[in-house]
Short mmCIF file of C-alpha atoms in Angstrom, two decimals:
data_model
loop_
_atom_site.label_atom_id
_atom_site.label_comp_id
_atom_site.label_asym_id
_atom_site.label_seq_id
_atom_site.Cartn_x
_atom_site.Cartn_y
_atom_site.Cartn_z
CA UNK W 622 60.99 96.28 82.71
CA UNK W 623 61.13 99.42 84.67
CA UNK W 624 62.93 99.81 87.86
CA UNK W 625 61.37 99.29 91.30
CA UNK W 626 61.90 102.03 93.45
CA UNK W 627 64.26 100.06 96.10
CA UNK W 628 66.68 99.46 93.18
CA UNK W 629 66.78 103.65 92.04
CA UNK W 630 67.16 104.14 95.57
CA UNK W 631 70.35 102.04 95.34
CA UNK W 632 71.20 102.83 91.73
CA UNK W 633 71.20 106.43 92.71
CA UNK W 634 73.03 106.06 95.92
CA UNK W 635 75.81 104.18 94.68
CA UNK W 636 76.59 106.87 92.13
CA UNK W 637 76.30 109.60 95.53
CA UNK W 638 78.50 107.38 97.35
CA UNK W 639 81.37 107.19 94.94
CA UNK W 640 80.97 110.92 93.94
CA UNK W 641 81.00 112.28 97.87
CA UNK W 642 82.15 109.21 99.85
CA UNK W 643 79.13 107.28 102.10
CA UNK W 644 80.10 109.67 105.00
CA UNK W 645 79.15 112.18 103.34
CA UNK W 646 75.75 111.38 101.85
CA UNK W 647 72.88 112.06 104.52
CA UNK W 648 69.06 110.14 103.74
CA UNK W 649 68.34 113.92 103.36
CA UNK W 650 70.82 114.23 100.15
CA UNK W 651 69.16 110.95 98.64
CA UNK W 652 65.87 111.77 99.04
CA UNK W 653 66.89 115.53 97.71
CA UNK W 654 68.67 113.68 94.60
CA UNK W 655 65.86 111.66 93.89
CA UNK W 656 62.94 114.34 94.36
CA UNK W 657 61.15 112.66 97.10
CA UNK W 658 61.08 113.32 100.78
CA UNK W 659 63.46 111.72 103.07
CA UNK W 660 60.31 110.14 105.23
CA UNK W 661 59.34 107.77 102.10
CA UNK W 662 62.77 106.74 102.05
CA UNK W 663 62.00 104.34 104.94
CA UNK W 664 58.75 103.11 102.92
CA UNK W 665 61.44 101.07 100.85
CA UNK W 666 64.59 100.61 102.97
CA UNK W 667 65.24 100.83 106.43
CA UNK W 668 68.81 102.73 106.92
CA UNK W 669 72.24 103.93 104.85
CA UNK W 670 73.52 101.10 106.14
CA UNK W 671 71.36 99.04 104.48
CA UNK W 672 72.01 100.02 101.46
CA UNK W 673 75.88 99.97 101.22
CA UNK W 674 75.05 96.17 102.54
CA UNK W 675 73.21 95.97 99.76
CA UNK W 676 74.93 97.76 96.86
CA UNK W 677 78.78 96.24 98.16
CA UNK W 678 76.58 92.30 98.57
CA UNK W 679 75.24 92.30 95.03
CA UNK W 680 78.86 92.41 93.42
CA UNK W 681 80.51 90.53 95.81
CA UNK W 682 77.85 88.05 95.30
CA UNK W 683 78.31 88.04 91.42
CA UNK W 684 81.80 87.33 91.83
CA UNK W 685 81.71 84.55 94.08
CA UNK W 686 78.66 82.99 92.18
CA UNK W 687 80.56 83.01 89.18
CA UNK W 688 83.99 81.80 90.55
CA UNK W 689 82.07 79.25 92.21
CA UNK W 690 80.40 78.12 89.08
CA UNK W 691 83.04 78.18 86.63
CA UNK W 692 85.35 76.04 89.70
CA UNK W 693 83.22 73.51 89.11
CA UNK W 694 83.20 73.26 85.57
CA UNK W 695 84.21 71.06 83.34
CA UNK W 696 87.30 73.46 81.55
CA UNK W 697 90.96 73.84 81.83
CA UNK W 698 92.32 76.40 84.41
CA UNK W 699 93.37 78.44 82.08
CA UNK W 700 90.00 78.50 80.17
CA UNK W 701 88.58 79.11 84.05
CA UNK W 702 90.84 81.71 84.36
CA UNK W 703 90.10 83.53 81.13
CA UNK W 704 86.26 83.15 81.88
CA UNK W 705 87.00 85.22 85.65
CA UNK W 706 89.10 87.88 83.53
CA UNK W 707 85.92 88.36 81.21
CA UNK W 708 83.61 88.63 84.51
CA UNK W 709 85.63 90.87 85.46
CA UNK W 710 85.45 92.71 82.72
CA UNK W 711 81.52 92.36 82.82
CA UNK W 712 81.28 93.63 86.22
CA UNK W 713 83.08 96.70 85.76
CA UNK W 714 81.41 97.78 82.65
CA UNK W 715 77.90 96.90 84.55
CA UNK W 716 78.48 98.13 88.42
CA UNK W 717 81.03 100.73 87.86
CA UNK W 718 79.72 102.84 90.78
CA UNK W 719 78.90 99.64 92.73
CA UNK W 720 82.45 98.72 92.60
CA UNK W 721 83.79 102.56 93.58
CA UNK W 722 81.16 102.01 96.78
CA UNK W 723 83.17 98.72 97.27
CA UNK W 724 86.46 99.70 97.05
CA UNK W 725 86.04 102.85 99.00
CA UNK W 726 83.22 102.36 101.47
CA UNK W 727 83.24 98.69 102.42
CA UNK W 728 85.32 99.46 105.47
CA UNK W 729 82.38 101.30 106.59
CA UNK W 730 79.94 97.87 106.78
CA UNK W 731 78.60 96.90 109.99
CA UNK W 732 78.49 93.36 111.78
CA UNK W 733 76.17 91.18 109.75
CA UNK W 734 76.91 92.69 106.78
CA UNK W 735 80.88 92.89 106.66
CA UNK W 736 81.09 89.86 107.68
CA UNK W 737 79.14 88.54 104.77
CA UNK W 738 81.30 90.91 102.64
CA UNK W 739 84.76 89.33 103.98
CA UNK W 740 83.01 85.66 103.73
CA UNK W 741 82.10 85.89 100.30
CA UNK W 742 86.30 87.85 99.74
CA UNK W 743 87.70 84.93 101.24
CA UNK W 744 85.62 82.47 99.17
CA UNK W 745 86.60 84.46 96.27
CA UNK W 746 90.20 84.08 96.88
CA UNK W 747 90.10 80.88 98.36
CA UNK W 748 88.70 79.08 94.55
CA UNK W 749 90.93 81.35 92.79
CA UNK W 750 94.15 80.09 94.78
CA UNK W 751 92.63 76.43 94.05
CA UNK W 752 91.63 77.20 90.45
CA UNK W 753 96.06 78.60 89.87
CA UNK W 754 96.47 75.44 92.03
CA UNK W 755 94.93 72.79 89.73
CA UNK W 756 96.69 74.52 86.80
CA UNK W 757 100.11 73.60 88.21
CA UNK W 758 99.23 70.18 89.16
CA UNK W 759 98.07 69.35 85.34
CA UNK W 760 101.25 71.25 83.68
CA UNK W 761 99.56 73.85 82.44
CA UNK W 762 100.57 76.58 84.29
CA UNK W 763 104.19 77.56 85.14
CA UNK W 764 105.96 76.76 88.22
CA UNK W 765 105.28 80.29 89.71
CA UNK W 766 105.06 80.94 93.15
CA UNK W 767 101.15 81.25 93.75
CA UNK W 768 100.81 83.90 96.23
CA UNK W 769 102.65 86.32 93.72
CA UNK W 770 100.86 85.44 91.16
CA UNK W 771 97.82 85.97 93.26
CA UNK W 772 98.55 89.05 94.42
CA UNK W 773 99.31 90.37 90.33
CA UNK W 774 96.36 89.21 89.10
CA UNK W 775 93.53 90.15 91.74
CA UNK W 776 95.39 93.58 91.81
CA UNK W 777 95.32 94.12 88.46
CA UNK W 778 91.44 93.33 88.31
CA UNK W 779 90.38 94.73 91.29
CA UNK W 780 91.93 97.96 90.11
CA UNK W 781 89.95 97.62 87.13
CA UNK W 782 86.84 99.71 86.95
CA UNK W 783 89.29 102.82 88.83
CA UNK W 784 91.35 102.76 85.70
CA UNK W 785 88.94 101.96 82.87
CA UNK W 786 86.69 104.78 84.35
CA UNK W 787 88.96 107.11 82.98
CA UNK W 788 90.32 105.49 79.84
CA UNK W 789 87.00 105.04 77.68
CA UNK W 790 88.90 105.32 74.77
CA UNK W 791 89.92 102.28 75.13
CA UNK W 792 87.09 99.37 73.09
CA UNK W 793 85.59 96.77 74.99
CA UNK W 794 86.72 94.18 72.41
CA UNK W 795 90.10 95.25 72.82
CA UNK W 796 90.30 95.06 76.80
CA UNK W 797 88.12 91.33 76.61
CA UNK W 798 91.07 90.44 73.96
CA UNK W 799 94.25 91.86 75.43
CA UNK W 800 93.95 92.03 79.12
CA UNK W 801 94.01 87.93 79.29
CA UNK W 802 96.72 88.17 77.13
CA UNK W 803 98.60 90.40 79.54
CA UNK W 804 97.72 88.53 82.77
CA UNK W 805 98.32 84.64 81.12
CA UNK W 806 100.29 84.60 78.16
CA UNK W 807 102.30 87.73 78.80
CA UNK W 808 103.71 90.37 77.06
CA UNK W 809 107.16 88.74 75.96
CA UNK W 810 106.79 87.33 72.34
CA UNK W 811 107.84 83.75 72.60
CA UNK D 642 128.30 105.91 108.90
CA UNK D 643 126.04 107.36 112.11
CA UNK D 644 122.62 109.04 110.90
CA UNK D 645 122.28 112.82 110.80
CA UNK D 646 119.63 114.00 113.02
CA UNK D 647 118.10 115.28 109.36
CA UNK D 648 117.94 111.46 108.53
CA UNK D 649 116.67 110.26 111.65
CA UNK D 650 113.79 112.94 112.01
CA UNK D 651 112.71 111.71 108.30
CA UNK D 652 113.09 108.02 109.27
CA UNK D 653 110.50 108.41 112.67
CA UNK D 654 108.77 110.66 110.80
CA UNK D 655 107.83 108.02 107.82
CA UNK D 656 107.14 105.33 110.24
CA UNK D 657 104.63 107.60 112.11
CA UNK D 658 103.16 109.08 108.81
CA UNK D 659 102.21 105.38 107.63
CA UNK D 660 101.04 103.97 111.18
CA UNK D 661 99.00 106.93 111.88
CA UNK D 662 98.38 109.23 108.50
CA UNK D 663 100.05 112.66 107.63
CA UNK D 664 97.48 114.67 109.11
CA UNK D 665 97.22 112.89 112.27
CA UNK D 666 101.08 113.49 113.69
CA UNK D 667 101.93 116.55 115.10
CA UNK D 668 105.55 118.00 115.24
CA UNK D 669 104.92 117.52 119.00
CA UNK D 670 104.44 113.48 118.36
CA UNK D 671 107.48 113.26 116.51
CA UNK D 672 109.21 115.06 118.96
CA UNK D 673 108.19 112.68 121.70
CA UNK D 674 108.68 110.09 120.05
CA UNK D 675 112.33 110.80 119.52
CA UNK D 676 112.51 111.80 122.02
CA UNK D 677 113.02 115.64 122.20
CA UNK D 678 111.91 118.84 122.40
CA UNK D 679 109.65 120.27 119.50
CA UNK D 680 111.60 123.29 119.54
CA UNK D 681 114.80 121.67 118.73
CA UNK D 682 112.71 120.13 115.67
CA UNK D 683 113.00 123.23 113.61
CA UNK D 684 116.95 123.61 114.37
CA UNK D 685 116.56 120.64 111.23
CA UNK D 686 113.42 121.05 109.12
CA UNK D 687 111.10 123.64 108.53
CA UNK D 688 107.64 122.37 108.70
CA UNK D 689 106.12 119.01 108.88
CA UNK D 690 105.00 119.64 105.19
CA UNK D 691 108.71 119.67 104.83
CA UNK D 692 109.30 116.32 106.09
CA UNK D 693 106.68 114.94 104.05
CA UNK D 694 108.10 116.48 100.58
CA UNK D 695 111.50 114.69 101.80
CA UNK D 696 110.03 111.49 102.27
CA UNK D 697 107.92 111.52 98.83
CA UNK D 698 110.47 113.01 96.64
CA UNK D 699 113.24 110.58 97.97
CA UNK D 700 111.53 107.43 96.38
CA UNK D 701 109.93 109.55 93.08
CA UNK D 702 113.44 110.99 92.14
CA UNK D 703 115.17 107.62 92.87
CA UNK D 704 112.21 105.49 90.57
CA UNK D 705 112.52 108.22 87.85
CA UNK D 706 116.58 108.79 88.11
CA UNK D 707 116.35 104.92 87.47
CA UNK D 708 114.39 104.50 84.83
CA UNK D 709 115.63 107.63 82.92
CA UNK D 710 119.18 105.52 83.19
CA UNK D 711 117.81 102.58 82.22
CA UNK D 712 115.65 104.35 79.02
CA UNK D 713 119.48 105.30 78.12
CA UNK D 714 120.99 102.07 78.24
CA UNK D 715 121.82 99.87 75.22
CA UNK D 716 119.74 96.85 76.13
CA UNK D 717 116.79 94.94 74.88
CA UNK D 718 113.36 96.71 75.93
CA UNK D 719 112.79 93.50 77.63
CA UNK D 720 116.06 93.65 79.75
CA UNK D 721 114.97 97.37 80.47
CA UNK D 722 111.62 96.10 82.18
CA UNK D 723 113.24 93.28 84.03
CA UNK D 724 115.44 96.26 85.76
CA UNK D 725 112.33 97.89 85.99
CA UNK D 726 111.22 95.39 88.37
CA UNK D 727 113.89 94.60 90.27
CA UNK D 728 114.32 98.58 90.68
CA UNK D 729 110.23 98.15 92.10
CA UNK D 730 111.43 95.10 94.31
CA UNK D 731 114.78 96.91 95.64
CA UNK D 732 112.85 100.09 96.47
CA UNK D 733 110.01 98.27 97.88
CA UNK D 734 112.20 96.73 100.52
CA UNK D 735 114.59 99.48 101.24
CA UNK D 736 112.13 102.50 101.99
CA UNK D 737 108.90 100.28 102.86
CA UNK D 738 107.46 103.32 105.04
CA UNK D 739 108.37 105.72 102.19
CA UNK D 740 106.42 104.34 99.73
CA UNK D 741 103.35 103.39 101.83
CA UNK D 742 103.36 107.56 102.56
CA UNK D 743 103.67 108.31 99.41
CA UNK D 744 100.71 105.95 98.70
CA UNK D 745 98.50 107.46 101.46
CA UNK D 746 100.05 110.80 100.89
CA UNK D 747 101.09 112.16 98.52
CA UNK D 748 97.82 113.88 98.07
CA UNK D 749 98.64 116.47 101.25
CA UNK D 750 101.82 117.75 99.38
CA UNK D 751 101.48 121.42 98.89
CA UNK D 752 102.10 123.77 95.82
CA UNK D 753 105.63 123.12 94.88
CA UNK D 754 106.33 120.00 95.93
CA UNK D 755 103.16 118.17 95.26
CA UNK D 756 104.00 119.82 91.54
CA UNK D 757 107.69 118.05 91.52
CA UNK D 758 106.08 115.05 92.50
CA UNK D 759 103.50 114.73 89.55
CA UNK D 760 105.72 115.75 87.37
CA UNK D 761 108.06 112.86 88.73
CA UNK D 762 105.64 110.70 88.29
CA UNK D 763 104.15 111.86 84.85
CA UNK D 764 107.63 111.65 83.65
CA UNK D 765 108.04 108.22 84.99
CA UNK D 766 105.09 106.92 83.06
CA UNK D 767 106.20 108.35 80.17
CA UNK D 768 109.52 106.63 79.83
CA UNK D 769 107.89 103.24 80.46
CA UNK D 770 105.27 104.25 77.71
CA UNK D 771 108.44 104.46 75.40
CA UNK D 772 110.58 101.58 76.63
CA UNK D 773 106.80 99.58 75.92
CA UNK D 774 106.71 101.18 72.34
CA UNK D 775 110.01 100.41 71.55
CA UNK D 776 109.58 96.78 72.41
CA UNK D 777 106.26 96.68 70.38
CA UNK D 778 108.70 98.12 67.55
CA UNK D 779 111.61 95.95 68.13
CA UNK D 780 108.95 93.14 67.00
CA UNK D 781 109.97 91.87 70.93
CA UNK D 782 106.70 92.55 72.87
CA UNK D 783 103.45 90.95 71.61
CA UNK D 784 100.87 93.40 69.95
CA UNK D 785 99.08 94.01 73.24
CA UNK D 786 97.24 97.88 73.82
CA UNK D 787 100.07 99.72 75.46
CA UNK D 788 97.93 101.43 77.89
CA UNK D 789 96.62 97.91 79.23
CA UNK D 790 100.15 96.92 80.05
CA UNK D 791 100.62 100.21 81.52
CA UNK D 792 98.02 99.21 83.74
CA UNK D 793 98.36 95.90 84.64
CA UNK D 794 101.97 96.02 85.19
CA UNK D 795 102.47 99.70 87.01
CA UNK D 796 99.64 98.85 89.02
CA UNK D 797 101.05 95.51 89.91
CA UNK D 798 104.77 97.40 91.16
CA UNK D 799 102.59 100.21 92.84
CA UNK D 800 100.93 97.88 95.03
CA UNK D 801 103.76 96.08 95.79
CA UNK D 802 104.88 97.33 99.27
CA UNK D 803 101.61 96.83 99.95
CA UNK D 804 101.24 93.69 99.98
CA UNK D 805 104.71 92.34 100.59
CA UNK D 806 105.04 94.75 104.36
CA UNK D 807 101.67 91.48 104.66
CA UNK D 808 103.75 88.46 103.32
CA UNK D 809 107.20 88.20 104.62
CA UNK D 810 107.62 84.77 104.30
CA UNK D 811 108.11 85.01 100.62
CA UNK D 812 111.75 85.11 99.96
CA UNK D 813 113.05 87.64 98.36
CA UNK D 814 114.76 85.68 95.86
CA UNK D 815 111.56 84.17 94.87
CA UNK D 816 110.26 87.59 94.26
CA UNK D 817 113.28 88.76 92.49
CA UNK D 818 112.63 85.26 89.91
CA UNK D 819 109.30 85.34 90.13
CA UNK D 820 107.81 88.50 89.40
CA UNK D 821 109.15 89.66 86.71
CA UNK D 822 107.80 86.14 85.42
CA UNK D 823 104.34 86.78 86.15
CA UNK D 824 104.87 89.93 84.40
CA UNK D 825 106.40 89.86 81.49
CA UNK D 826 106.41 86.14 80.47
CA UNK D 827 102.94 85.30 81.67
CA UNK D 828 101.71 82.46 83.84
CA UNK D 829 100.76 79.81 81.19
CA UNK D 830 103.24 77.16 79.80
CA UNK D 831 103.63 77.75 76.25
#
């Protein structure tokens, strides 16, 4: 299926915007980068604005649809919280420049649209914290203060697609296989 | 013991760098804000680029003086990285507005001392690298890809001051048995 031209607009932005920063980038550059003249730009979208909203929503909406999903399943915390590391995982390999835009740009959403961003954050962490939560209450986890362990993990995976953008060397396999084994089990044989 | 005027120029100096950024403080602002003439600055420092160099090398010499100990010492790798950590956690509390300039930073050091500094750093990295390998050859760490520990874990004590300066009402004792938990022992019951 080939692309529409609203998403090259934002496939091709997003890579601008982590290259240059969204300051940067003018309607002018994007329409120069994509061969077209800055007028038809507004055939398909109506502002840069627009479509940071729209490149920093669609992976903040991923995540929370998928923590919210896998919350409500059936599984043990820990199998929850091996199925966010391997999102995770997914996401960064997928939206690499979509997650540069996020990390670097999202300070620059307006109104409607940061707010949606810092809803869907605050979801995000919310299930997670409830998700570490129910894996103390049923034993499975250790008694670990949660905000710490909080703060380790999301750090670690929100860091992520920075790091692994410069160490391709290292397999997929071998990141879905030992990064849960780094953030759960540890790295102290037992 | 009083503070040398040296000391206390570095001290203001730190706190304005992180409220404000590097490039936004003038000599004049730290003047006024202890106080002083500008003039009477330079009777003590050079340059502001100076005072910055100070503040950055402080903390990277006394991480890498500590781990280059530590890489010395006859213990256990795994009694090396629990130093490690409370090193991170003791540093992270004593020069909070250090490290959050060296964070935000570091990146306006010039020529010679931005060069000290990555090679601080680079030679930081590399002695956890080897305190990892000799674990992983010790048969005491797990067979995980050293450079995804590396990750997880340095990016984990890098963010630190971060967000602790947000979460004072964690003790530090908790922190001190905690997170080196989370790290090296992982979160799930075995």
């Amino acid at each position: 299926m080939s692309l529409t031209r609203k998403q090259e607009i934002i496939i091709t932005a997003s890579r601008l915007f982590k290259e240059r920063g969204y300051n940067a980038i003018s309607m002018r550059d994007l329409a120069a980068e994509m061969g077209i003249k800055a007028a038809s730009l507004y055939n398909h979208i109506s502002s840069k604005q627009e479509i940071l909203g729209l490149i920093i929503l669609k992976v903040s909406e991923e995540f929370t649809q998928h923590i919210n999903t896998i919350y409500l399943d059936e599984l043990s915390s820990i199998k929850k919280l091996e199925a966010i590391i391997q999102n995770h995982i997914e996401i960064t390999l997928k939206y690499t420049h979509h997650l540069a835009c996020m990390n670097n740009d999202w300070i620059h959403l307006e109104d409607e649209y940061k707010q949606r961003y810092l809803n869907l954050r605050n979801e995000y962490e919310s299930k997670f914290r409830q998700i570490l939560q129910q894996g103390k209450d049923e034993g499975e986890l250790k008694d670990i203060d949660l905000e710490i362990v909080v703060f380790s993990v999301l750090t670690t995976l929100r860091t992520l697609h920075i790091w692994y953008a410069k160490k391709t060397s290292i397999q997929v396999a071998t990141l879905q296989q030992d990064l849960p084994k780094t953030l759960l089990y540890g790295i102290v044989k037992s």
